[in-house]
PDB file of C-alpha atoms in Angstrom:
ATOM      1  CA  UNK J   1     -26.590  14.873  33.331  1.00 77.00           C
ATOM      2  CA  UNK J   2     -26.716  18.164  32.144  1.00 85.00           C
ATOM      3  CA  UNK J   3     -25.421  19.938  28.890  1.00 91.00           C
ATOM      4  CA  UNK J   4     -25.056  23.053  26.994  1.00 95.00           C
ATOM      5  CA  UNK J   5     -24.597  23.384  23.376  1.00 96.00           C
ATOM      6  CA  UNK J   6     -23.920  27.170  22.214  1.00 97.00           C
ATOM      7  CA  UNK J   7     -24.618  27.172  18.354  1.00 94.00           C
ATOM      8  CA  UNK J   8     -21.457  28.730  16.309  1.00 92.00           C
ATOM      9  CA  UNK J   9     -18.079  29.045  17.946  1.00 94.00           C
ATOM     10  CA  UNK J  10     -17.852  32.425  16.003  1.00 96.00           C
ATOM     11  CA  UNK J  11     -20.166  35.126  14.823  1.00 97.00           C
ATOM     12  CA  UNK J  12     -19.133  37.939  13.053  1.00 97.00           C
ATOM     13  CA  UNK J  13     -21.432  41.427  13.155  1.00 97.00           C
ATOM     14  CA  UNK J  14     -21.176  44.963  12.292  1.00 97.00           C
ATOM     15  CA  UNK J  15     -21.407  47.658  14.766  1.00 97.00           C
ATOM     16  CA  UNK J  16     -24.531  48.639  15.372  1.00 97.00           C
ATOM     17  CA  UNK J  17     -26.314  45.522  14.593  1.00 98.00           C
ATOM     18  CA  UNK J  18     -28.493  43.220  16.550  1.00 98.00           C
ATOM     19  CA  UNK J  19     -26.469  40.464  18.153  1.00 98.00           C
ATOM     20  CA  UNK J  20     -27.654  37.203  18.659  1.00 98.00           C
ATOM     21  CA  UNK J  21     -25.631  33.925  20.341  1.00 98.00           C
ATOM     22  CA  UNK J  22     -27.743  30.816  20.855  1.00 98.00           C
ATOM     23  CA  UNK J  23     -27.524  28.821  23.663  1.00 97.00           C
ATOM     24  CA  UNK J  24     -29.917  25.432  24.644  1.00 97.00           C
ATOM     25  CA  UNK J  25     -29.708  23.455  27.700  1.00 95.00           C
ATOM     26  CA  UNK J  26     -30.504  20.290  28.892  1.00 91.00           C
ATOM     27  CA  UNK J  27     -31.300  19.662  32.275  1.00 84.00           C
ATOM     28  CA  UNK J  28     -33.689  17.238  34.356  1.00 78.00           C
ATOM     29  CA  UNK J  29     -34.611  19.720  37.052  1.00 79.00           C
ATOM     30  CA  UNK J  30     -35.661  23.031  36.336  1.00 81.00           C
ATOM     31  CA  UNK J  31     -32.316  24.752  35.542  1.00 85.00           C
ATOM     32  CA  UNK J  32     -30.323  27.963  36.356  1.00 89.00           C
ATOM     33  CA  UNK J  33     -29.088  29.481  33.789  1.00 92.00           C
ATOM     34  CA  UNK J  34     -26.043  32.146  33.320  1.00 93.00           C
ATOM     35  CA  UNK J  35     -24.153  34.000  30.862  1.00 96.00           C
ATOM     36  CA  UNK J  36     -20.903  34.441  30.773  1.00 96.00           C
ATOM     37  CA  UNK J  37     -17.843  37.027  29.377  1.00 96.00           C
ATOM     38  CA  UNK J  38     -14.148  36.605  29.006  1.00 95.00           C
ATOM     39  CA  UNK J  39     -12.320  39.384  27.260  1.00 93.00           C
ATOM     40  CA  UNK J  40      -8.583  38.501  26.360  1.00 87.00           C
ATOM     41  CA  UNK J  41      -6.870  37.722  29.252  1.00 81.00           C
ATOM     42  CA  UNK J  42      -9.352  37.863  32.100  1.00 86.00           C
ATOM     43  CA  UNK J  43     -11.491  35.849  33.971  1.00 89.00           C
ATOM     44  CA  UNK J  44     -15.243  35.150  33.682  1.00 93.00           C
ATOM     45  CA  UNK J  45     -17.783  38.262  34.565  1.00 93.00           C
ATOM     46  CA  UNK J  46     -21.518  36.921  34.607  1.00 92.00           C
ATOM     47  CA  UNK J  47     -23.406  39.042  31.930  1.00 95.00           C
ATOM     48  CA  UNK J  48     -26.804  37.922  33.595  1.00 94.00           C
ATOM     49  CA  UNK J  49     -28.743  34.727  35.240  1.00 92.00           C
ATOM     50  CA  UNK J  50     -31.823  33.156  35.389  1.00 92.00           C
ATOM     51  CA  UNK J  51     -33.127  31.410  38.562  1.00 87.00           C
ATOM     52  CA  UNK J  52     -36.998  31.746  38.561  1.00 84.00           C
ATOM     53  CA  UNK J  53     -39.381  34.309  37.741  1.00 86.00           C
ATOM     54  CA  UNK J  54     -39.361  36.098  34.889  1.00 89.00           C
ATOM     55  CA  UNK J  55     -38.152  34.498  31.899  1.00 90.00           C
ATOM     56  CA  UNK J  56     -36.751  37.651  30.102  1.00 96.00           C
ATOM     57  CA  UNK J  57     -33.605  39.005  32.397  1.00 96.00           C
ATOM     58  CA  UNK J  58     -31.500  42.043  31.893  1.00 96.00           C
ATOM     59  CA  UNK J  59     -28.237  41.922  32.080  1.00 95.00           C
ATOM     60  CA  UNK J  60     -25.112  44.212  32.351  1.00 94.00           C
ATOM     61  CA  UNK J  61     -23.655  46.657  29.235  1.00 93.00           C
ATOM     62  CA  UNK J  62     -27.467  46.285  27.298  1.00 96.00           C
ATOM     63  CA  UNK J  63     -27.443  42.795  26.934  1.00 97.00           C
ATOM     64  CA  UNK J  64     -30.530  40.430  27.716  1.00 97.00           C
ATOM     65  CA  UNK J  65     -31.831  36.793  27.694  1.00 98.00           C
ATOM     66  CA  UNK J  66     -35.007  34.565  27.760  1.00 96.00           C
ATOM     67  CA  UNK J  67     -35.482  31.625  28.978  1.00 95.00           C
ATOM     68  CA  UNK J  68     -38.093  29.668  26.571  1.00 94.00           C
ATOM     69  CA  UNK J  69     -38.808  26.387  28.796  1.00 91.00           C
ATOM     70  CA  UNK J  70     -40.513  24.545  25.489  1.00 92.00           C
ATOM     71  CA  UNK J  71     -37.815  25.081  23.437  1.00 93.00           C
ATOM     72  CA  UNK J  72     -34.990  24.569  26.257  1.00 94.00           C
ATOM     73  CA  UNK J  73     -33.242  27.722  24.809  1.00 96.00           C
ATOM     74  CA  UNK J  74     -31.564  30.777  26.579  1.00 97.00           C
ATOM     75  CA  UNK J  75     -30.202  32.868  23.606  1.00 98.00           C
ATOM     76  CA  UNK J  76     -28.330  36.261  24.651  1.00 98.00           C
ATOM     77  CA  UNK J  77     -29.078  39.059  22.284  1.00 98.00           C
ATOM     78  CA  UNK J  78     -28.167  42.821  22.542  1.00 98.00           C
ATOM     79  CA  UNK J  79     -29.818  45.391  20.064  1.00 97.00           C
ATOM     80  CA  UNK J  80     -26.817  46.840  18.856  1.00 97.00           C
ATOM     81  CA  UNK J  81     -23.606  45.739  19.405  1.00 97.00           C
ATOM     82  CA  UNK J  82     -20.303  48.056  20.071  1.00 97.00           C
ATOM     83  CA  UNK J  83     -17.028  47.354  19.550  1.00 96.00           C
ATOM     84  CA  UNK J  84     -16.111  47.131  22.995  1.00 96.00           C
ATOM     85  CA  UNK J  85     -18.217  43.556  22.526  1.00 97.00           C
ATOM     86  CA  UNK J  86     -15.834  41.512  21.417  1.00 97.00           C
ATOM     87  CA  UNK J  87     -15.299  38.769  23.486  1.00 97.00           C
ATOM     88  CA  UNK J  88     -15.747  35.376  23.864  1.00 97.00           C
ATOM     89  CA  UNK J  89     -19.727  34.631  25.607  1.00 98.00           C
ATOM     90  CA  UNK J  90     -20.519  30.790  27.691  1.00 97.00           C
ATOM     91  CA  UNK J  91     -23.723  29.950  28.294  1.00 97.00           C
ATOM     92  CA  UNK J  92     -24.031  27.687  31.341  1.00 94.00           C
ATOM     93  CA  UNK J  93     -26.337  25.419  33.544  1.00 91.00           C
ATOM     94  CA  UNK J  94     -26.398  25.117  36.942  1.00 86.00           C
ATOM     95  CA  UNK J  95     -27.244  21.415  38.786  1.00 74.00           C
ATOM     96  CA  UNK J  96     -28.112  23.288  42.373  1.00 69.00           C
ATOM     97  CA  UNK J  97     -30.609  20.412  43.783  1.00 66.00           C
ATOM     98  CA  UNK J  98     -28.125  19.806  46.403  1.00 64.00           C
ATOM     99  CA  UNK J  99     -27.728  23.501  47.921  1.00 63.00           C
ATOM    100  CA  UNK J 100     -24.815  24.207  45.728  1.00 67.00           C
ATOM    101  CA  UNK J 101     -23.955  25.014  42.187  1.00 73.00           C
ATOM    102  CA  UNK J 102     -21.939  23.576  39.832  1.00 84.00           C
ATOM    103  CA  UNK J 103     -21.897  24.960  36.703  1.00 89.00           C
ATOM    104  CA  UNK J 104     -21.587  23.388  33.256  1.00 91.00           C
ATOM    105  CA  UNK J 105     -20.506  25.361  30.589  1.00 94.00           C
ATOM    106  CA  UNK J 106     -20.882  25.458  26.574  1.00 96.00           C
ATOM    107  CA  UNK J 107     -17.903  25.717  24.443  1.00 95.00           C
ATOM    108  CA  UNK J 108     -18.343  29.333  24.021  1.00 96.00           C
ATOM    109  CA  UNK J 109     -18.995  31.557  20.854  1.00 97.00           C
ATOM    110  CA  UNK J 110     -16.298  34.033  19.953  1.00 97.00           C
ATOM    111  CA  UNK J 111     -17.801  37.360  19.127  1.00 97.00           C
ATOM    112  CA  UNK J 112     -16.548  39.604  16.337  1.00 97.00           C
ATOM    113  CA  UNK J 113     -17.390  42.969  15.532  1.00 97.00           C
ATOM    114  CA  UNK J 114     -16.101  44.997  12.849  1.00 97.00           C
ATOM    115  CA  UNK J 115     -16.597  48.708  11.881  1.00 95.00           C
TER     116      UNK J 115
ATOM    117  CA  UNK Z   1     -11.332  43.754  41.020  1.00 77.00           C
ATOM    118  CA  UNK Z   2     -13.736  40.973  41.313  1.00 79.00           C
ATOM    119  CA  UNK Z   3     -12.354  40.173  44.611  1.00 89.00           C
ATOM    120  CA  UNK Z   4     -11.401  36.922  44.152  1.00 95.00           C
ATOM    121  CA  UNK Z   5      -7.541  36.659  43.961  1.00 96.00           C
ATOM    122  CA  UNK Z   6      -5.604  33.887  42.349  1.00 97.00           C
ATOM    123  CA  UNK Z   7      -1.781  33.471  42.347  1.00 97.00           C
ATOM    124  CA  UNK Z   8       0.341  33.206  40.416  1.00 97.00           C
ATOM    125  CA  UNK Z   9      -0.809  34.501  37.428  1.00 96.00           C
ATOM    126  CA  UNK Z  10       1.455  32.640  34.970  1.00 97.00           C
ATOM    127  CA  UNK Z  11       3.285  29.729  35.616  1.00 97.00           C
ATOM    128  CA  UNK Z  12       5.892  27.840  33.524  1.00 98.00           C
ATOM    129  CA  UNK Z  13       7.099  24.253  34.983  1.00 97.00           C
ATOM    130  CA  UNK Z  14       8.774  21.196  33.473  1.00 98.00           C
ATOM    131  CA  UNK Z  15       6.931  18.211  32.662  1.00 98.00           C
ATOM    132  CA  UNK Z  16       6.798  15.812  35.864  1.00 98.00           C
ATOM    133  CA  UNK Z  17       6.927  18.569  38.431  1.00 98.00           C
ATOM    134  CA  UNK Z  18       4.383  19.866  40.750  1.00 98.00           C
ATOM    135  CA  UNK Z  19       2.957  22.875  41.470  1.00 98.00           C
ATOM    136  CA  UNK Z  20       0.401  25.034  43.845  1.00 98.00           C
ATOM    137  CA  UNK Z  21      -2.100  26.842  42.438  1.00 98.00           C
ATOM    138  CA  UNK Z  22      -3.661  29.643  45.117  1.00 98.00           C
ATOM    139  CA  UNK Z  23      -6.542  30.900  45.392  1.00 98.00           C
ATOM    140  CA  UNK Z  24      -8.813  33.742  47.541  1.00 97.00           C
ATOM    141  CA  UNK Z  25     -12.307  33.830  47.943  1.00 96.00           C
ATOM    142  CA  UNK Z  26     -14.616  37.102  48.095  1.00 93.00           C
ATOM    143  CA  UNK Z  27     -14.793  38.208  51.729  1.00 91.00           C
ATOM    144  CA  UNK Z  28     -17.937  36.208  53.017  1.00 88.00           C
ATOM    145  CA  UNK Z  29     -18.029  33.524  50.352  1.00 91.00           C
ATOM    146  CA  UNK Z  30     -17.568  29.967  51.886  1.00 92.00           C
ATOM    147  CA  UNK Z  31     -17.817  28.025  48.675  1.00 92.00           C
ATOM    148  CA  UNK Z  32     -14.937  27.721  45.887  1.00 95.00           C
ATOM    149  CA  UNK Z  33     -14.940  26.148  42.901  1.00 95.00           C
ATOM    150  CA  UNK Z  34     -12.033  25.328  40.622  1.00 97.00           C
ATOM    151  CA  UNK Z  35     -12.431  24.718  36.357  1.00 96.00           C
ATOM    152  CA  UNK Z  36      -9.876  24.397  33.736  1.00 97.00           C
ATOM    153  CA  UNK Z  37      -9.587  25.954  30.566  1.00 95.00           C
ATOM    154  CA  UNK Z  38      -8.427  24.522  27.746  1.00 93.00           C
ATOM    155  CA  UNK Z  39      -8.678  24.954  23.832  1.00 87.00           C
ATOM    156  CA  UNK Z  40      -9.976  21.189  23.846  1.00 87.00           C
ATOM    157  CA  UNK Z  41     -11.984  20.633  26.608  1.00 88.00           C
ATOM    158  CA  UNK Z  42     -13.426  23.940  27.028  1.00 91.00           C
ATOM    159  CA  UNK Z  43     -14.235  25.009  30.539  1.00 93.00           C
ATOM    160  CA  UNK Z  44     -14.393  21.646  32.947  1.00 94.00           C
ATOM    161  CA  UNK Z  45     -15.556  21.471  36.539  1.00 93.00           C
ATOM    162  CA  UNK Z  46     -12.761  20.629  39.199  1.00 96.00           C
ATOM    163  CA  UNK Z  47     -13.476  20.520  42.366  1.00 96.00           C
ATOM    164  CA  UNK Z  48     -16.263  22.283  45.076  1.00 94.00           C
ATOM    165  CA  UNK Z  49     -15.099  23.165  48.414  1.00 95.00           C
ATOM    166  CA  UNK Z  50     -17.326  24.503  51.223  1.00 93.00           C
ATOM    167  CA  UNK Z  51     -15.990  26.176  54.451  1.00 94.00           C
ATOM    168  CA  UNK Z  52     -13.246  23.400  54.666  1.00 96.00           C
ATOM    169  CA  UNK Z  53     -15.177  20.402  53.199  1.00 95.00           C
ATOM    170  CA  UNK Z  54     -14.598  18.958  49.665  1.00 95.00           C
ATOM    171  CA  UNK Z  55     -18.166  18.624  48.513  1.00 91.00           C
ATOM    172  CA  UNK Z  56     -18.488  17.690  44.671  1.00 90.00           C
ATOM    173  CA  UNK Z  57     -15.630  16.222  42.608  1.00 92.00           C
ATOM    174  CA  UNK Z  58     -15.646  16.469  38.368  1.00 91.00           C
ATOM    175  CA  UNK Z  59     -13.296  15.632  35.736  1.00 84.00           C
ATOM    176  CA  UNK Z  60     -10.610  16.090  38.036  1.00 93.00           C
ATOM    177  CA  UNK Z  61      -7.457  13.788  38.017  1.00 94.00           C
ATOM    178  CA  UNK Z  62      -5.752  11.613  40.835  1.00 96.00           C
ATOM    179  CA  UNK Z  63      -2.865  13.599  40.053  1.00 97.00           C
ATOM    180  CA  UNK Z  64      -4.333  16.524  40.919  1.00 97.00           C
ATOM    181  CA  UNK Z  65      -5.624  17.003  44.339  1.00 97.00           C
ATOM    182  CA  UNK Z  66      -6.475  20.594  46.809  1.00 97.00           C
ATOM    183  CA  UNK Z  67      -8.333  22.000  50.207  1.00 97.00           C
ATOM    184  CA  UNK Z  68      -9.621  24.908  51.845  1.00 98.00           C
ATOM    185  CA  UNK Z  69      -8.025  26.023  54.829  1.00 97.00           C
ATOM    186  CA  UNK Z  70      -9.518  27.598  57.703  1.00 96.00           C
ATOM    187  CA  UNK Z  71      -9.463  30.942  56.565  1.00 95.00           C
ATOM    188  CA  UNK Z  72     -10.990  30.148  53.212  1.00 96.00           C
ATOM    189  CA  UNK Z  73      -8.138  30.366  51.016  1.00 97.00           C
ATOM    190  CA  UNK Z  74      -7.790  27.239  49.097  1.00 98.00           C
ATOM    191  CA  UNK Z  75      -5.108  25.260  47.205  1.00 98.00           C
ATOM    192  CA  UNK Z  76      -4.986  23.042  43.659  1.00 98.00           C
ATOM    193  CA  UNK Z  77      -1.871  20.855  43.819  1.00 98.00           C
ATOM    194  CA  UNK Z  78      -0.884  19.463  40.409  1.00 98.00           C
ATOM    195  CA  UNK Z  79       1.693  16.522  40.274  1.00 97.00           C
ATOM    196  CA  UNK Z  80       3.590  14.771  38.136  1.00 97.00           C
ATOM    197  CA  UNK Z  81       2.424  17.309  35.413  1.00 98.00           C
ATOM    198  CA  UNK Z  82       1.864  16.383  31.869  1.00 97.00           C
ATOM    199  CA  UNK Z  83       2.112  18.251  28.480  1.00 97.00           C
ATOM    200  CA  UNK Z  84      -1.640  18.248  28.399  1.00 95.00           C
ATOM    201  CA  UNK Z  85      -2.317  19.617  31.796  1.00 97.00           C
ATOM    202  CA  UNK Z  86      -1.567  22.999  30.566  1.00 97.00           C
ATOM    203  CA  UNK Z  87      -4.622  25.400  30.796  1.00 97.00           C
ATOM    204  CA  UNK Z  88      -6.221  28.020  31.970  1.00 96.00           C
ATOM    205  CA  UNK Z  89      -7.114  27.373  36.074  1.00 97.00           C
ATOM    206  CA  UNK Z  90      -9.866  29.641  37.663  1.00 96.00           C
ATOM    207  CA  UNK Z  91     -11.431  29.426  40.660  1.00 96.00           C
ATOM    208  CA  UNK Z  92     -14.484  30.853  41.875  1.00 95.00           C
ATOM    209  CA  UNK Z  93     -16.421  31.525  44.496  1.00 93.00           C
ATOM    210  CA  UNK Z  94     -19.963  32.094  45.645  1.00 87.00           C
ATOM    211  CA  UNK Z  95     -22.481  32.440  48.555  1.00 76.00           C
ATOM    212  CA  UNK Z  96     -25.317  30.505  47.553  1.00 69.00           C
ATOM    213  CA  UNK Z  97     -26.460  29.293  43.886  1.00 62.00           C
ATOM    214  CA  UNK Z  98     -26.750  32.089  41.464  1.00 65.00           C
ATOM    215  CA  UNK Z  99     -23.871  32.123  39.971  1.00 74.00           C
ATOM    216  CA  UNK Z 100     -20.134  32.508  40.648  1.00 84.00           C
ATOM    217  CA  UNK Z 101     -17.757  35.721  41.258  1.00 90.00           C
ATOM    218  CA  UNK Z 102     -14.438  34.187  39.119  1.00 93.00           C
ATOM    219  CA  UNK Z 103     -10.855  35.194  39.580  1.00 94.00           C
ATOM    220  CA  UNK Z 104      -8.855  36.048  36.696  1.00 94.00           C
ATOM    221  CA  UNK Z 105      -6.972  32.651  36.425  1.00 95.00           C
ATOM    222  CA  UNK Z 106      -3.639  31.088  36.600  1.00 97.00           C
ATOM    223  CA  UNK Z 107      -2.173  29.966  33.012  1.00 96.00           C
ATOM    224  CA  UNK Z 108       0.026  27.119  33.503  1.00 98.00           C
ATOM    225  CA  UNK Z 109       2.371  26.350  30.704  1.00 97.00           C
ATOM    226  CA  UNK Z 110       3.639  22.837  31.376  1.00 98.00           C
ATOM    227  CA  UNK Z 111       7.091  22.241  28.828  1.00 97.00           C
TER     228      UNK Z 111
END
């Protein structure tokens, strides 16, 4: 079975300053792995994914992740963060051995960011 | 737009009623996937369909059942409807494995 766990359900950081949310995985094939957004109101947009490859990906509106296999962590992080941030983030996993993808999802971290 | 359309986008029932959640893939997408969001459970896997076919099942109750019709639109019927089913219900859809295009939900308020 696979699972997320996203480390704090809220962190708090000025504008301007380096944001980190943690994310590790577990998963007994090698895993896909996604970020998600929700702003108030909305749906899900996917921030960025990892499939194979490279294990640092770029993602929409400056952020980025890596995927460190040894440590079974994809943390999102974004240099400086903007007001316009402020969301809620999921981290997921995807089981796609059988052609298709479900995903499973953390509980989410709740971004803050004040002036 | 992220061109997958749900309807409605609130809905406010009675407890043991039923309702019909809709929902509309992206043009070209045969796959869609239903979750529900709540402040307890977080975000739980529904139901897979592909081009017609139920393929997965996840924490998804008897009294909750849906399909994909022919022209890819599919349908979430809720029965007998509890306090606790209300949530948050997305669907989403996708051509192959990396990663979902989601709608922007149905919030169903269950009284």
């Amino acid at each position: 079975a696979q699972s997320v766990t996203q480390l704090g359900s809220h962190v708090s950081v000025s504008e301007g300053a380096l944001v980190l949310l943690r994310c590790n995985y577990s998963s007994s094939v090698p895993p896909y792995l996604f970020w998600y957004v929700q702003y108030p109101n909305q749906g899900l947009q996917l921030l960025l994914k990892y499939t194979t490859g490279a294990t640092l990906v770029k993602g929409i509106n400056g952020f980025e992740a890596e995927f460190k296999k040894s440590e079974t962590s994809f943390h999102l992080t974004k240099p400086s963060a903007h007001m316009s941030d402020a969301a809620e983030y999921f981290c997921a996993v995807s089981d796609h051995r059988s052609g298709y993808s479900t995903l499973t999802f953390g509980k989410g971290t709740m971004l803050l960011v004040s002036p | 737009d992220s061109g997958v359309t749900q309807t409605p986008k609130h809905l406010i029932t009675a407890t043991g009623q039923r309702v019909t959640l809709r929902c509309s893939p992206r043009s070209g997408d045969l796959s869609v996937y239903w979750y529900q969001q709540s402040l307890d459970q977080g975000l739980q896997f529904l139901i897979h369909y592909y081009n017609g076919e139920e393929r997965a099942k996840g924490n998804i109750l008897e009294r909750f059942s849906a399909q994909q019709f022919p022209d890819l639109h599919s349908e979430l019927n809720l029965s007998s409807l509890e306090l606790g089913d209300s949530a948050l219900y997305f669907c989403a859809s996708t051509q192959g494995t990396s990663g979902y295009t989601f709608g922007s939900g149905t919030r169903l308020t269950v009284v």
